[in-house]
Coordinates of N, CA and C in Angstrom, one line a residue:
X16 N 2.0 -5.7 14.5 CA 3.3 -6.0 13.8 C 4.2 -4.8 14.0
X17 N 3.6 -3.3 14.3 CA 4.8 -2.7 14.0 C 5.4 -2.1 15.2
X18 N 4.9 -3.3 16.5 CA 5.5 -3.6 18.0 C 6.9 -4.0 17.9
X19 N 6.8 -4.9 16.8 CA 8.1 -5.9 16.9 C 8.9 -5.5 15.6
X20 N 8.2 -4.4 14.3 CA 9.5 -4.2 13.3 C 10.8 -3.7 13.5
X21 N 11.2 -3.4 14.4 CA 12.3 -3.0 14.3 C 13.1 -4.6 14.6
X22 N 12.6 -5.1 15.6 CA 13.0 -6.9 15.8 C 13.5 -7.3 14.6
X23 N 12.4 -7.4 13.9 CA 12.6 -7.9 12.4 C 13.6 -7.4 11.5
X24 N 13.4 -6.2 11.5 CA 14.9 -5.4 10.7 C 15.9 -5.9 11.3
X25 N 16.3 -6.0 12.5 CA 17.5 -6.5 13.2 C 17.5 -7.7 12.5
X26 N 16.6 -9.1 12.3 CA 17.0 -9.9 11.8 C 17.0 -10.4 10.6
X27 N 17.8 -8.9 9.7 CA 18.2 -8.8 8.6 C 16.8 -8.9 7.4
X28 N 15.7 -9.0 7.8 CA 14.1 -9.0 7.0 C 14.0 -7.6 6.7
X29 N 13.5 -7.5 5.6 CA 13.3 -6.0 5.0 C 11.3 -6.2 5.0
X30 N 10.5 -5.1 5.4 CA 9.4 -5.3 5.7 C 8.7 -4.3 4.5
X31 N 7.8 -4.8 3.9 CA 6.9 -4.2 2.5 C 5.7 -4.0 3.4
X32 N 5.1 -3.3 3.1 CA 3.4 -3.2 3.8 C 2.5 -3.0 2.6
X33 N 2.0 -3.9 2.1 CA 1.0 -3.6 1.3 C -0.6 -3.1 1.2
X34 N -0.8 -2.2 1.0 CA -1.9 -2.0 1.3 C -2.7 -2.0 0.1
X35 N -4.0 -3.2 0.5 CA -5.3 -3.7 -0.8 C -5.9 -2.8 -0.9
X36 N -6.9 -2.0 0.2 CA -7.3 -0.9 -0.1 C -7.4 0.0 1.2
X37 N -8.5 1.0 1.2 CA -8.1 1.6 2.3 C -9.5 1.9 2.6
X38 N -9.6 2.5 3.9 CA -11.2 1.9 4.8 C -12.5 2.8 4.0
X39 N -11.9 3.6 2.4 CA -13.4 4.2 2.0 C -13.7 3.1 0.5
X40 N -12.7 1.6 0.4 CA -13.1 0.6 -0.4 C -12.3 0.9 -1.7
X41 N -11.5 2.3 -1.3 CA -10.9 2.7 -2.6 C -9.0 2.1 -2.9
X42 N -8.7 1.7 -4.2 CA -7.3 0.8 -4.5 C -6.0 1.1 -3.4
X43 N -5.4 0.8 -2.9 CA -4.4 0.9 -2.0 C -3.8 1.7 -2.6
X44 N -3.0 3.0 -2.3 CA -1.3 3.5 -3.4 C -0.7 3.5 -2.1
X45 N 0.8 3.9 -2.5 CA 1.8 4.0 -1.7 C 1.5 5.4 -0.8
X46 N 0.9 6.0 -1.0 CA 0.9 7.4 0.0 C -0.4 6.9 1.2
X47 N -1.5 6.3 0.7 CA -2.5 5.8 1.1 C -2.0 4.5 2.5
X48 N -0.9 4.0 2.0 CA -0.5 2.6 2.8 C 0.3 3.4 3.8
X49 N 1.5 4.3 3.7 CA 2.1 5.3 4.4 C 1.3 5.6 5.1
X50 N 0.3 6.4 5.4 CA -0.8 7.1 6.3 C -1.7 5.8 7.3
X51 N -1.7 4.6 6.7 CA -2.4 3.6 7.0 C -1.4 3.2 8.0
X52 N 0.0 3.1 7.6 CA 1.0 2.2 8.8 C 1.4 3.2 9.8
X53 N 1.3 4.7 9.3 CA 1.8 5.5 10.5 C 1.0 5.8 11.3
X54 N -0.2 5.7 11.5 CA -1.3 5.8 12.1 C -1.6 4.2 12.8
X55 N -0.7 3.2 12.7 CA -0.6 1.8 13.0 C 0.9 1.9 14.5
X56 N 1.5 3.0 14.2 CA 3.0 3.0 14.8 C 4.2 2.6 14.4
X57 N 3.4 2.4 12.5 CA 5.0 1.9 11.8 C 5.5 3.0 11.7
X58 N 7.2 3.1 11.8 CA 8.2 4.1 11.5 C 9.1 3.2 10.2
X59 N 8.9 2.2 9.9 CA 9.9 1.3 8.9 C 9.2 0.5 7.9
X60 N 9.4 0.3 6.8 CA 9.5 -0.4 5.8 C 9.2 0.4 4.6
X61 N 9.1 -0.6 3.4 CA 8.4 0.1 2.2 C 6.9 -0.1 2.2
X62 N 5.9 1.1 1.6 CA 4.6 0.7 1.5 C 4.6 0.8 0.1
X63 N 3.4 0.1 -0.2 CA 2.6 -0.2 -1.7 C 1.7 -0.2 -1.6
X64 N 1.0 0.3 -2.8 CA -0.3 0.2 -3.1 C -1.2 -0.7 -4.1
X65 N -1.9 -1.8 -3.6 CA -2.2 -2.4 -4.7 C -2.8 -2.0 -6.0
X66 N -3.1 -0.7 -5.9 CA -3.9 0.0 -7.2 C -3.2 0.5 -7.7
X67 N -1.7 0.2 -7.2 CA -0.6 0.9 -8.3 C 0.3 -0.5 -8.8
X68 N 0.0 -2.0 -8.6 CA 0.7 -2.8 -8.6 C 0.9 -2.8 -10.6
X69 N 2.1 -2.7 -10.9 CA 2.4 -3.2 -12.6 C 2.6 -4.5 -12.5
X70 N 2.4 -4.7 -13.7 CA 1.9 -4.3 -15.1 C 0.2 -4.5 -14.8
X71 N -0.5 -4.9 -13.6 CA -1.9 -5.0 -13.7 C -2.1 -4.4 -11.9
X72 N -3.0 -3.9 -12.2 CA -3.4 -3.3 -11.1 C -4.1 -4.2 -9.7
X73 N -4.3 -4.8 -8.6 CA -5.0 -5.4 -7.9 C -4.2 -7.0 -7.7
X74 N -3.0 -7.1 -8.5 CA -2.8 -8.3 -8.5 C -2.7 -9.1 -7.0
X75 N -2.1 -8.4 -6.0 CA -2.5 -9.0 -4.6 C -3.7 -9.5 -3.9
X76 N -4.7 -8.8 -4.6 CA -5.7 -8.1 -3.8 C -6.7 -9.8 -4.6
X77 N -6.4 -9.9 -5.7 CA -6.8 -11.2 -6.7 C -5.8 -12.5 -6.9
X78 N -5.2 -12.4 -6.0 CA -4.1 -13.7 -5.7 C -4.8 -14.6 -4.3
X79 N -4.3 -15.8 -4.7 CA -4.6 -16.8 -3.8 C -4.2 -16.3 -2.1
X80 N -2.8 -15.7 -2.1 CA -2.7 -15.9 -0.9 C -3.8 -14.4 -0.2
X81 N -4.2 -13.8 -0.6 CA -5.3 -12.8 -0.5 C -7.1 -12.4 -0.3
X82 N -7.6 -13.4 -1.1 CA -8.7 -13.5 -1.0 C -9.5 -13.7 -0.2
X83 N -9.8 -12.2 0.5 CA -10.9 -11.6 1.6 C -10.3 -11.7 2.8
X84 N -9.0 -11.5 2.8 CA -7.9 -11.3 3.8 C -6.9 -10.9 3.5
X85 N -6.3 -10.2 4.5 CA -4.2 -10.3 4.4 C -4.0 -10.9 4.8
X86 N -2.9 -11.2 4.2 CA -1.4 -11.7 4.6 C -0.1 -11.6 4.8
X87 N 0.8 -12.5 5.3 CA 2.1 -12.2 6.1 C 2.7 -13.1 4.6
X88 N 4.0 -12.6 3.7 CA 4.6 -13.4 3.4 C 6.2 -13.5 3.2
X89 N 6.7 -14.1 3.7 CA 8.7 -14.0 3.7 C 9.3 -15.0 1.9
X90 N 9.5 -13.9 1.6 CA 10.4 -14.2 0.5 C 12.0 -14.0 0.6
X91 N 12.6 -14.8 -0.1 CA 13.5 -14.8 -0.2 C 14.3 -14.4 -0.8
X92 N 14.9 -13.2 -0.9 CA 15.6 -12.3 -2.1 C 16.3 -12.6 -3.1
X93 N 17.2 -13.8 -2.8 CA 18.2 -14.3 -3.7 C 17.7 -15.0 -5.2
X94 N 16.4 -15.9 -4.9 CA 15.6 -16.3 -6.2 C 13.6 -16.3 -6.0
X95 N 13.5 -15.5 -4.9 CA 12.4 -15.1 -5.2 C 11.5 -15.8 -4.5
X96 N 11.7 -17.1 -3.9 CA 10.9 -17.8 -3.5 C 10.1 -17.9 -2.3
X97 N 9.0 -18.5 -2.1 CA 8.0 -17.3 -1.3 C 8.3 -19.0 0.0
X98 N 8.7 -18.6 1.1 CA 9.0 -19.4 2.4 C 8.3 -20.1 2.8
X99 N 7.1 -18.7 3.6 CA 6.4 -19.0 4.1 C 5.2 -18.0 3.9
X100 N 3.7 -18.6 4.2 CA 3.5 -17.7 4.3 C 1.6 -17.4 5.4
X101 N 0.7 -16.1 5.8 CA -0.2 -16.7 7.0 C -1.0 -15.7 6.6
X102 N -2.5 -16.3 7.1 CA -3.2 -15.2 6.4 C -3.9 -14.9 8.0
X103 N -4.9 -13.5 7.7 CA -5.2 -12.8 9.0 C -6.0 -12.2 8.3
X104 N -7.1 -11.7 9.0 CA -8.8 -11.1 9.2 C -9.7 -11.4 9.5
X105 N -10.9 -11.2 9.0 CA -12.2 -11.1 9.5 C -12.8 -13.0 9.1
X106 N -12.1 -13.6 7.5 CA -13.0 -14.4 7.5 C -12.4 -15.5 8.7
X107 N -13.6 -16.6 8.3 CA -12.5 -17.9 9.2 C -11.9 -18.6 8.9
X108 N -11.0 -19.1 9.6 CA -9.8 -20.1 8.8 C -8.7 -18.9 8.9
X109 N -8.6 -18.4 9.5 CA -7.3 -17.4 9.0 C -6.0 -17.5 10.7
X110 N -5.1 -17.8 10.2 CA -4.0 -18.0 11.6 C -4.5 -16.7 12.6
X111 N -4.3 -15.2 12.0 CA -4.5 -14.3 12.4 C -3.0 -14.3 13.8
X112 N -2.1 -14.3 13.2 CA -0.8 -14.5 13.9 C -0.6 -12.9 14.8
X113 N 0.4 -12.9 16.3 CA 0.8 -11.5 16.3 C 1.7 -11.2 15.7
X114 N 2.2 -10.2 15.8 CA 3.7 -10.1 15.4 C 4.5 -10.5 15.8
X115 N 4.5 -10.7 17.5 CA 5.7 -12.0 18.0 C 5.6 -13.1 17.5
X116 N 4.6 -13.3 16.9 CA 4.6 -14.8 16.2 C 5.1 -14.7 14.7
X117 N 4.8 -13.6 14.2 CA 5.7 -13.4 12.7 C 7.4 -13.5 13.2
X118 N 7.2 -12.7 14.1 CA 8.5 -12.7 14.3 C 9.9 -14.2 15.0
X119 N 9.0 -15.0 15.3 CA 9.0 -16.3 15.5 C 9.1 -17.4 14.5
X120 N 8.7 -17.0 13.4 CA 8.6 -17.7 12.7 C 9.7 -17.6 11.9
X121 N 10.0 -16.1 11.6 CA 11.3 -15.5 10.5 C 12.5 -16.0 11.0
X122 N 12.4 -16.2 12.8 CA 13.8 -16.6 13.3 C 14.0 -18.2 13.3
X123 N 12.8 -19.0 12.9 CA 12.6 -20.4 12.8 C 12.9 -20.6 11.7
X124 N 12.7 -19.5 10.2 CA 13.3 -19.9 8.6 C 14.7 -19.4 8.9
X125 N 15.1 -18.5 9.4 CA 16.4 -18.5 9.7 C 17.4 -19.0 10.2
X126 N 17.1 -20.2 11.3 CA 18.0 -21.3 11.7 C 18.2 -20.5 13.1
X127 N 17.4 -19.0 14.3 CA 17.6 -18.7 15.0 C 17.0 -19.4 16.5

């Protein structure tokens, strides 16, 4: 993914990286997801940590679109509404998309 973020910034997408946890099993924070993406070749977006997520902690990490995977999801800023969305990892059943393909997809909800 962070082959093509700047792509994505151009087409006006603002990119969150959330990070569940991190490779010693311990809660994601924001300094933890930062070190995770720059060591990935991200130079852009916001990171998060799910072990910092309010008002409850893990809520990503214990949400449907989540369970025993990541995921890719485009919301839409104006009322919140979640577009689209793809999950990626280890189990099976997961799209496991590249980033040209996220990025394909964002210019497909966009009318590009």
């Amino acid at each position: 993914m962070a082959q093509v973020e700047e792509q994505i910034i151009a087409e006006g997408v603002e990119l969150i990286w959330l990070l569940e946890e991190d490779s010693a099993f311990r809660a994601g924070t924001a300094q933890s997801c930062r070190t995770f993406m720059n060591q990935r070749g991200s130079n852009n977006g916001w990171c998060v940590g799910d072990g910092e997520t309010m008002p409850t902690a893990g809520v990503f990490d214990n949400s449907s679109f989540s369970i025993a995977r990541g995921f890719d999801m485009v919301v839409r800023r104006s009322d919140m509404r979640i577009l689209w969305t793809s999950s990626h990892g280890t189990p099976a059943g997961n799209e496991n998309l590249t980033g040209q393909e996220v990025l394909d997809q964002i210019r497909t909800l966009l009318g590009r």
